[in-house]
Amino acid sequence: MTHTLATVEALFARPFFDLLYEAHTVHRRHFDPADIQVSTLLSIKTGGCPEDCGYCPQSRRYDTGVADQALLSVDEVVAAARRAKAGGAGRFCMGAAWRGPKDRDLDRVTEMIAAIRDLGLETCATLGLLRPGQAERLAAAGLDYYNHNLDTSPAFYGDIIGTREYEDRLATLARVRDAGLKVCCGGIVGMGESRPDRAGLIAQLAALDPPPESVPINLLVRVPGTPLAEAPSLEPFEFVRTIAVARICLPQSRVRLAAGRDGMSEELQALCFFAGANSLFAGETLLTTPNPAITADAALFAKLGLRAFMNGAEEAESGDRAASCAAGNGPRDCA
Ligand code: SAM
Ligand code: DTB
Ligand code: SF4
């Protein structure tokens, strides 16, 4: 189904319970609502980034107190991936504070990817803009997902970022797709954007062909020292609406309740899961900012009857893939 800016705005405008009911109905048609995909993040290269993204504590233009850290060693990253697996994660996501990687950087990152895959984890990387040939190198190393966010609507984008264009992001996403990687692409809300901007972001995501397999919806983490440190807080029901609209417009994608969970009540997170979020980042730090404790997430899962979704790599190990596909909650390549 085609979603224009106008149809997405119309979804946002629906009465709250009508919207939630439709989103939850769509959700159940495509997923088991008890399954939550769990990723763990690690910042493999931190701070000192030349870009000017107004939300980001890792830009060297802002004084945020984030300590710079050069690219970690393969051993350090593999040790973190082992801990993530022991903590219940199915996917390990590596983030780097680069405008984009140098070919030399990819020598080490590709080694990391191969080693983490060998642990039976899915792999994801978010390294910035990719040049021709770089996505192919990541795919050859066995990378499953590449994360690159559109962040916001085309109209609001220039208010937040000056050092890269919307079109640059779309070009990287096309390279990722053409290399055969799965796409993780979403955005951030709560940056002072309008509702039409939130609708514009979702319309752009839904227009990607094919749509991204994974869609992180981040609630801005307001970091002191960044230009968005004092952004007005987003009304919580508006955040739930954003998740619900994303679910309706991207019915087969995993919609991730991404950054911003640390400040959310259990009740708000539960509403987000009901509205169609079925993925999250687990672990006490995102890239540089806090995230709920694993014990807190485990308690919430128990209260709500949720469980960590078994990913493709684990299914291959345990032989449960066919059963999961038959139940209609397997990976998208089940068919
Ligand atoms: N440097 C690479 C890039 O920008 O593509 C990869 C890392 S970057 C930190 C990954 C994503 O994290 C950004 O695109 C943005 O969507 C998200 N992000 C960064 N700072 C955030 C914040 N303070 N709150 C919410 N999301 C944030
Ligand atoms: C995404 O959409 N959110 C994650 C991940 N992809 C890389 C990053 C959130 C970063 C939040 C700010 C920080 O911890 O530095
Ligand atoms: Fe750099 Fe990525 Fe942060 Fe932008 S979001 S400043 S590119 S690390």
PDB file of N, CA and C and ligand atoms in Angstrom, residues 41-43 46 55-58 66 93-96 124-126 147-149 151 184-188 215-221 223 256 258-260 281 285-290, ligand 2:
ATOM      1  N   LEU A  41      24.054  -2.852  21.673  1.00  0.00           N
ATOM      2  CA  LEU A  41      24.896  -1.872  20.977  1.00  0.00           C
ATOM      3  C   LEU A  41      26.274  -1.786  21.612  1.00  0.00           C
ATOM      4  N   LEU A  42      27.266  -1.566  20.770  1.00  0.00           N
ATOM      5  CA  LEU A  42      28.589  -1.222  21.300  1.00  0.00           C
ATOM      6  C   LEU A  42      29.173  -0.111  20.431  1.00  0.00           C
ATOM      7  N   SER A  43      29.676   0.918  21.089  1.00  0.00           N
ATOM      8  CA  SER A  43      30.383   1.954  20.350  1.00  0.00           C
ATOM      9  C   SER A  43      31.809   1.472  20.131  1.00  0.00           C
ATOM     10  N   THR A  46      34.549   5.990  19.400  1.00  0.00           N
ATOM     11  CA  THR A  46      33.693   6.955  20.107  1.00  0.00           C
ATOM     12  C   THR A  46      34.236   8.382  20.003  1.00  0.00           C
ATOM     13  N   TYR A  55      21.794  16.490  17.465  1.00  0.00           N
ATOM     14  CA  TYR A  55      21.388  15.648  18.599  1.00  0.00           C
ATOM     15  C   TYR A  55      22.548  14.894  19.216  1.00  0.00           C
ATOM     16  N   CYS A  56      23.718  14.921  18.571  1.00  0.00           N
ATOM     17  CA  CYS A  56      24.702  13.863  18.854  1.00  0.00           C
ATOM     18  C   CYS A  56      25.810  14.268  19.822  1.00  0.00           C
ATOM     19  N   PRO A  57      25.951  13.513  20.903  1.00  0.00           N
ATOM     20  CA  PRO A  57      27.009  13.799  21.880  1.00  0.00           C
ATOM     21  C   PRO A  57      28.408  13.481  21.362  1.00  0.00           C
ATOM     22  N   GLN A  58      28.502  12.846  20.192  1.00  0.00           N
ATOM     23  CA  GLN A  58      29.824  12.430  19.704  1.00  0.00           C
ATOM     24  C   GLN A  58      30.424  13.373  18.682  1.00  0.00           C
ATOM     25  N   VAL A  66      31.952  13.623  26.372  1.00  0.00           N
ATOM     26  CA  VAL A  66      32.200  12.244  25.902  1.00  0.00           C
ATOM     27  C   VAL A  66      33.688  12.113  25.574  1.00  0.00           C
ATOM     28  N   CYS A  93      25.159  -4.922  17.530  1.00  0.00           N
ATOM     29  CA  CYS A  93      25.259  -3.753  16.648  1.00  0.00           C
ATOM     30  C   CYS A  93      26.463  -2.893  17.018  1.00  0.00           C
ATOM     31  N   MET A  94      27.306  -2.646  16.044  1.00  0.00           N
ATOM     32  CA  MET A  94      28.523  -1.856  16.279  1.00  0.00           C
ATOM     33  C   MET A  94      28.374  -0.466  15.675  1.00  0.00           C
ATOM     34  N   GLY A  95      28.592   0.560  16.488  1.00  0.00           N
ATOM     35  CA  GLY A  95      28.461   1.930  16.011  1.00  0.00           C
ATOM     36  C   GLY A  95      29.802   2.644  16.028  1.00  0.00           C
ATOM     37  N   ALA A  96      30.052   3.462  15.020  1.00  0.00           N
ATOM     38  CA  ALA A  96      31.306   4.215  14.963  1.00  0.00           C
ATOM     39  C   ALA A  96      31.024   5.682  14.664  1.00  0.00           C
ATOM     40  N   CYS A 124      25.170  -6.260  13.068  1.00  0.00           N
ATOM     41  CA  CYS A 124      24.711  -4.998  12.483  1.00  0.00           C
ATOM     42  C   CYS A 124      25.829  -3.983  12.668  1.00  0.00           C
ATOM     43  N   ALA A 125      25.986  -3.100  11.704  1.00  0.00           N
ATOM     44  CA  ALA A 125      26.985  -2.033  11.845  1.00  0.00           C
ATOM     45  C   ALA A 125      26.370  -0.717  11.422  1.00  0.00           C
ATOM     46  N   THR A 126      26.805   0.343  12.087  1.00  0.00           N
ATOM     47  CA  THR A 126      26.390   1.701  11.711  1.00  0.00           C
ATOM     48  C   THR A 126      27.646   2.556  11.727  1.00  0.00           C
ATOM     49  N   ASN A 147      22.818  -0.278   9.662  1.00  0.00           N
ATOM     50  CA  ASN A 147      21.935   0.771  10.189  1.00  0.00           C
ATOM     51  C   ASN A 147      22.373   2.134   9.664  1.00  0.00           C
ATOM     52  N   HIS A 148      21.439   2.807   9.050  1.00  0.00           N
ATOM     53  CA  HIS A 148      21.699   4.183   8.617  1.00  0.00           C
ATOM     54  C   HIS A 148      20.347   4.885   8.651  1.00  0.00           C
ATOM     55  N   ASN A 149      20.200   5.863   9.506  1.00  0.00           N
ATOM     56  CA  ASN A 149      18.892   6.473   9.730  1.00  0.00           C
ATOM     57  C   ASN A 149      18.655   7.686   8.830  1.00  0.00           C
ATOM     58  N   ASP A 151      16.644   9.865  10.030  1.00  0.00           N
ATOM     59  CA  ASP A 151      16.568  10.776  11.182  1.00  0.00           C
ATOM     60  C   ASP A 151      15.270  11.583  11.285  1.00  0.00           C
ATOM     61  N   CYS A 184      18.512  -1.462   8.223  1.00  0.00           N
ATOM     62  CA  CYS A 184      17.960  -0.949   9.469  1.00  0.00           C
ATOM     63  C   CYS A 184      17.943   0.568   9.323  1.00  0.00           C
ATOM     64  N   CYS A 185      16.755   1.149   9.269  1.00  0.00           N
ATOM     65  CA  CYS A 185      16.670   2.591   8.994  1.00  0.00           C
ATOM     66  C   CYS A 185      15.462   3.178   9.704  1.00  0.00           C
ATOM     67  N   GLY A 186      15.693   4.199  10.505  1.00  0.00           N
ATOM     68  CA  GLY A 186      14.602   4.845  11.215  1.00  0.00           C
ATOM     69  C   GLY A 186      14.925   6.299  11.450  1.00  0.00           C
ATOM     70  N   GLY A 187      14.565   6.800  12.620  1.00  0.00           N
ATOM     71  CA  GLY A 187      14.797   8.210  12.875  1.00  0.00           C
ATOM     72  C   GLY A 187      14.655   8.555  14.342  1.00  0.00           C
ATOM     73  N   ILE A 188      14.621   9.856  14.586  1.00  0.00           N
ATOM     74  CA  ILE A 188      14.556  10.385  15.950  1.00  0.00           C
ATOM     75  C   ILE A 188      13.351  11.310  16.037  1.00  0.00           C
ATOM     76  N   VAL A 215      13.297  -0.922  11.828  1.00  0.00           N
ATOM     77  CA  VAL A 215      13.010   0.522  11.855  1.00  0.00           C
ATOM     78  C   VAL A 215      13.142   1.055  13.285  1.00  0.00           C
ATOM     79  N   PRO A 216      14.313   1.558  13.648  1.00  0.00           N
ATOM     80  CA  PRO A 216      14.448   2.120  14.995  1.00  0.00           C
ATOM     81  C   PRO A 216      13.767   3.480  15.116  1.00  0.00           C
ATOM     82  N   ILE A 217      12.881   3.589  16.097  1.00  0.00           N
ATOM     83  CA  ILE A 217      12.287   4.892  16.413  1.00  0.00           C
ATOM     84  C   ILE A 217      12.955   5.343  17.713  1.00  0.00           C
ATOM     85  N   ASN A 218      13.805   6.341  17.592  1.00  0.00           N
ATOM     86  CA  ASN A 218      14.526   6.869  18.746  1.00  0.00           C
ATOM     87  C   ASN A 218      13.784   8.072  19.302  1.00  0.00           C
ATOM     88  N   LEU A 219      13.654   8.111  20.630  1.00  0.00           N
ATOM     89  CA  LEU A 219      13.204   9.346  21.278  1.00  0.00           C
ATOM     90  C   LEU A 219      14.481  10.081  21.670  1.00  0.00           C
ATOM     91  N   LEU A 220      14.588  11.332  21.249  1.00  0.00           N
ATOM     92  CA  LEU A 220      15.832  12.070  21.495  1.00  0.00           C
ATOM     93  C   LEU A 220      16.293  11.934  22.945  1.00  0.00           C
ATOM     94  N   VAL A 221      17.568  11.565  23.111  1.00  0.00           N
ATOM     95  CA  VAL A 221      18.212  11.656  24.422  1.00  0.00           C
ATOM     96  C   VAL A 221      18.854  13.044  24.446  1.00  0.00           C
ATOM     97  N   VAL A 223      21.206  15.533  25.368  1.00  0.00           N
ATOM     98  CA  VAL A 223      22.516  15.507  26.014  1.00  0.00           C
ATOM     99  C   VAL A 223      23.023  16.937  26.201  1.00  0.00           C
ATOM    100  N   ARG A 256      11.577  -0.748  16.155  1.00  0.00           N
ATOM    101  CA  ARG A 256      12.338  -0.803  17.418  1.00  0.00           C
ATOM    102  C   ARG A 256      12.048   0.395  18.308  1.00  0.00           C
ATOM    103  N   ALA A 258      13.719   2.340  20.378  1.00  0.00           N
ATOM    104  CA  ALA A 258      15.186   2.443  20.409  1.00  0.00           C
ATOM    105  C   ALA A 258      15.650   3.372  21.533  1.00  0.00           C
ATOM    106  N   ALA A 259      16.403   4.418  21.229  1.00  0.00           N
ATOM    107  CA  ALA A 259      16.910   5.307  22.286  1.00  0.00           C
ATOM    108  C   ALA A 259      15.750   5.975  23.019  1.00  0.00           C
ATOM    109  N   GLY A 260      16.009   6.366  24.255  1.00  0.00           N
ATOM    110  CA  GLY A 260      15.020   7.128  25.015  1.00  0.00           C
ATOM    111  C   GLY A 260      14.219   6.304  26.002  1.00  0.00           C
ATOM    112  N   PHE A 281      16.835  -2.176  22.159  1.00  0.00           N
ATOM    113  CA  PHE A 281      18.242  -2.280  22.517  1.00  0.00           C
ATOM    114  C   PHE A 281      18.322  -2.647  23.986  1.00  0.00           C
ATOM    115  N   THR A 285      24.163   0.632  28.387  1.00  0.00           N
ATOM    116  CA  THR A 285      24.534   1.829  27.620  1.00  0.00           C
ATOM    117  C   THR A 285      24.095   1.637  26.177  1.00  0.00           C
ATOM    118  N   LEU A 286      23.660   2.717  25.553  1.00  0.00           N
ATOM    119  CA  LEU A 286      23.369   2.678  24.119  1.00  0.00           C
ATOM    120  C   LEU A 286      24.730   2.797  23.422  1.00  0.00           C
ATOM    121  N   LEU A 287      25.057   3.956  22.880  1.00  0.00           N
ATOM    122  CA  LEU A 287      26.430   4.162  22.417  1.00  0.00           C
ATOM    123  C   LEU A 287      27.201   4.892  23.512  1.00  0.00           C
ATOM    124  N   THR A 288      26.640   6.004  23.981  1.00  0.00           N
ATOM    125  CA  THR A 288      27.316   6.763  25.055  1.00  0.00           C
ATOM    126  C   THR A 288      26.360   7.101  26.194  1.00  0.00           C
ATOM    127  N   THR A 289      25.069   6.901  26.000  1.00  0.00           N
ATOM    128  CA  THR A 289      24.072   7.339  26.993  1.00  0.00           C
ATOM    129  C   THR A 289      23.407   6.129  27.663  1.00  0.00           C
ATOM    130  N   PRO A 290      22.788   6.339  28.845  1.00  0.00           N
ATOM    131  CA  PRO A 290      22.235   5.208  29.597  1.00  0.00           C
ATOM    132  C   PRO A 290      20.990   4.591  28.965  1.00  0.00           C
TER     133      PRO A 290
HETATM  134  C1  DTB B   2      19.712   3.817  16.304  1.00  0.00           C
HETATM  135  O1  DTB B   2      18.740   4.124  15.584  1.00  0.00           O
HETATM  136  N1  DTB B   2      19.828   4.167  17.584  1.00  0.00           N
HETATM  137  C2  DTB B   2      21.094   3.703  18.132  1.00  0.00           C
HETATM  138  C3  DTB B   2      21.686   2.884  16.961  1.00  0.00           C
HETATM  139  N2  DTB B   2      20.748   3.099  15.900  1.00  0.00           N
HETATM  140  C4  DTB B   2      23.057   3.109  16.540  1.00  0.00           C
HETATM  141  C5  DTB B   2      21.941   4.790  18.664  1.00  0.00           C
HETATM  142  C6  DTB B   2      21.282   5.603  19.743  1.00  0.00           C
HETATM  143  C7  DTB B   2      22.297   6.547  20.250  1.00  0.00           C
HETATM  144  C8  DTB B   2      21.808   7.349  21.413  1.00  0.00           C
HETATM  145  C9  DTB B   2      22.818   8.315  21.909  1.00  0.00           C
HETATM  146  C10 DTB B   2      24.056   7.711  22.477  1.00  0.00           C
HETATM  147  O2  DTB B   2      23.985   6.733  23.260  1.00  0.00           O
HETATM  148  O3  DTB B   2      25.148   8.190  22.156  1.00  0.00           O
END
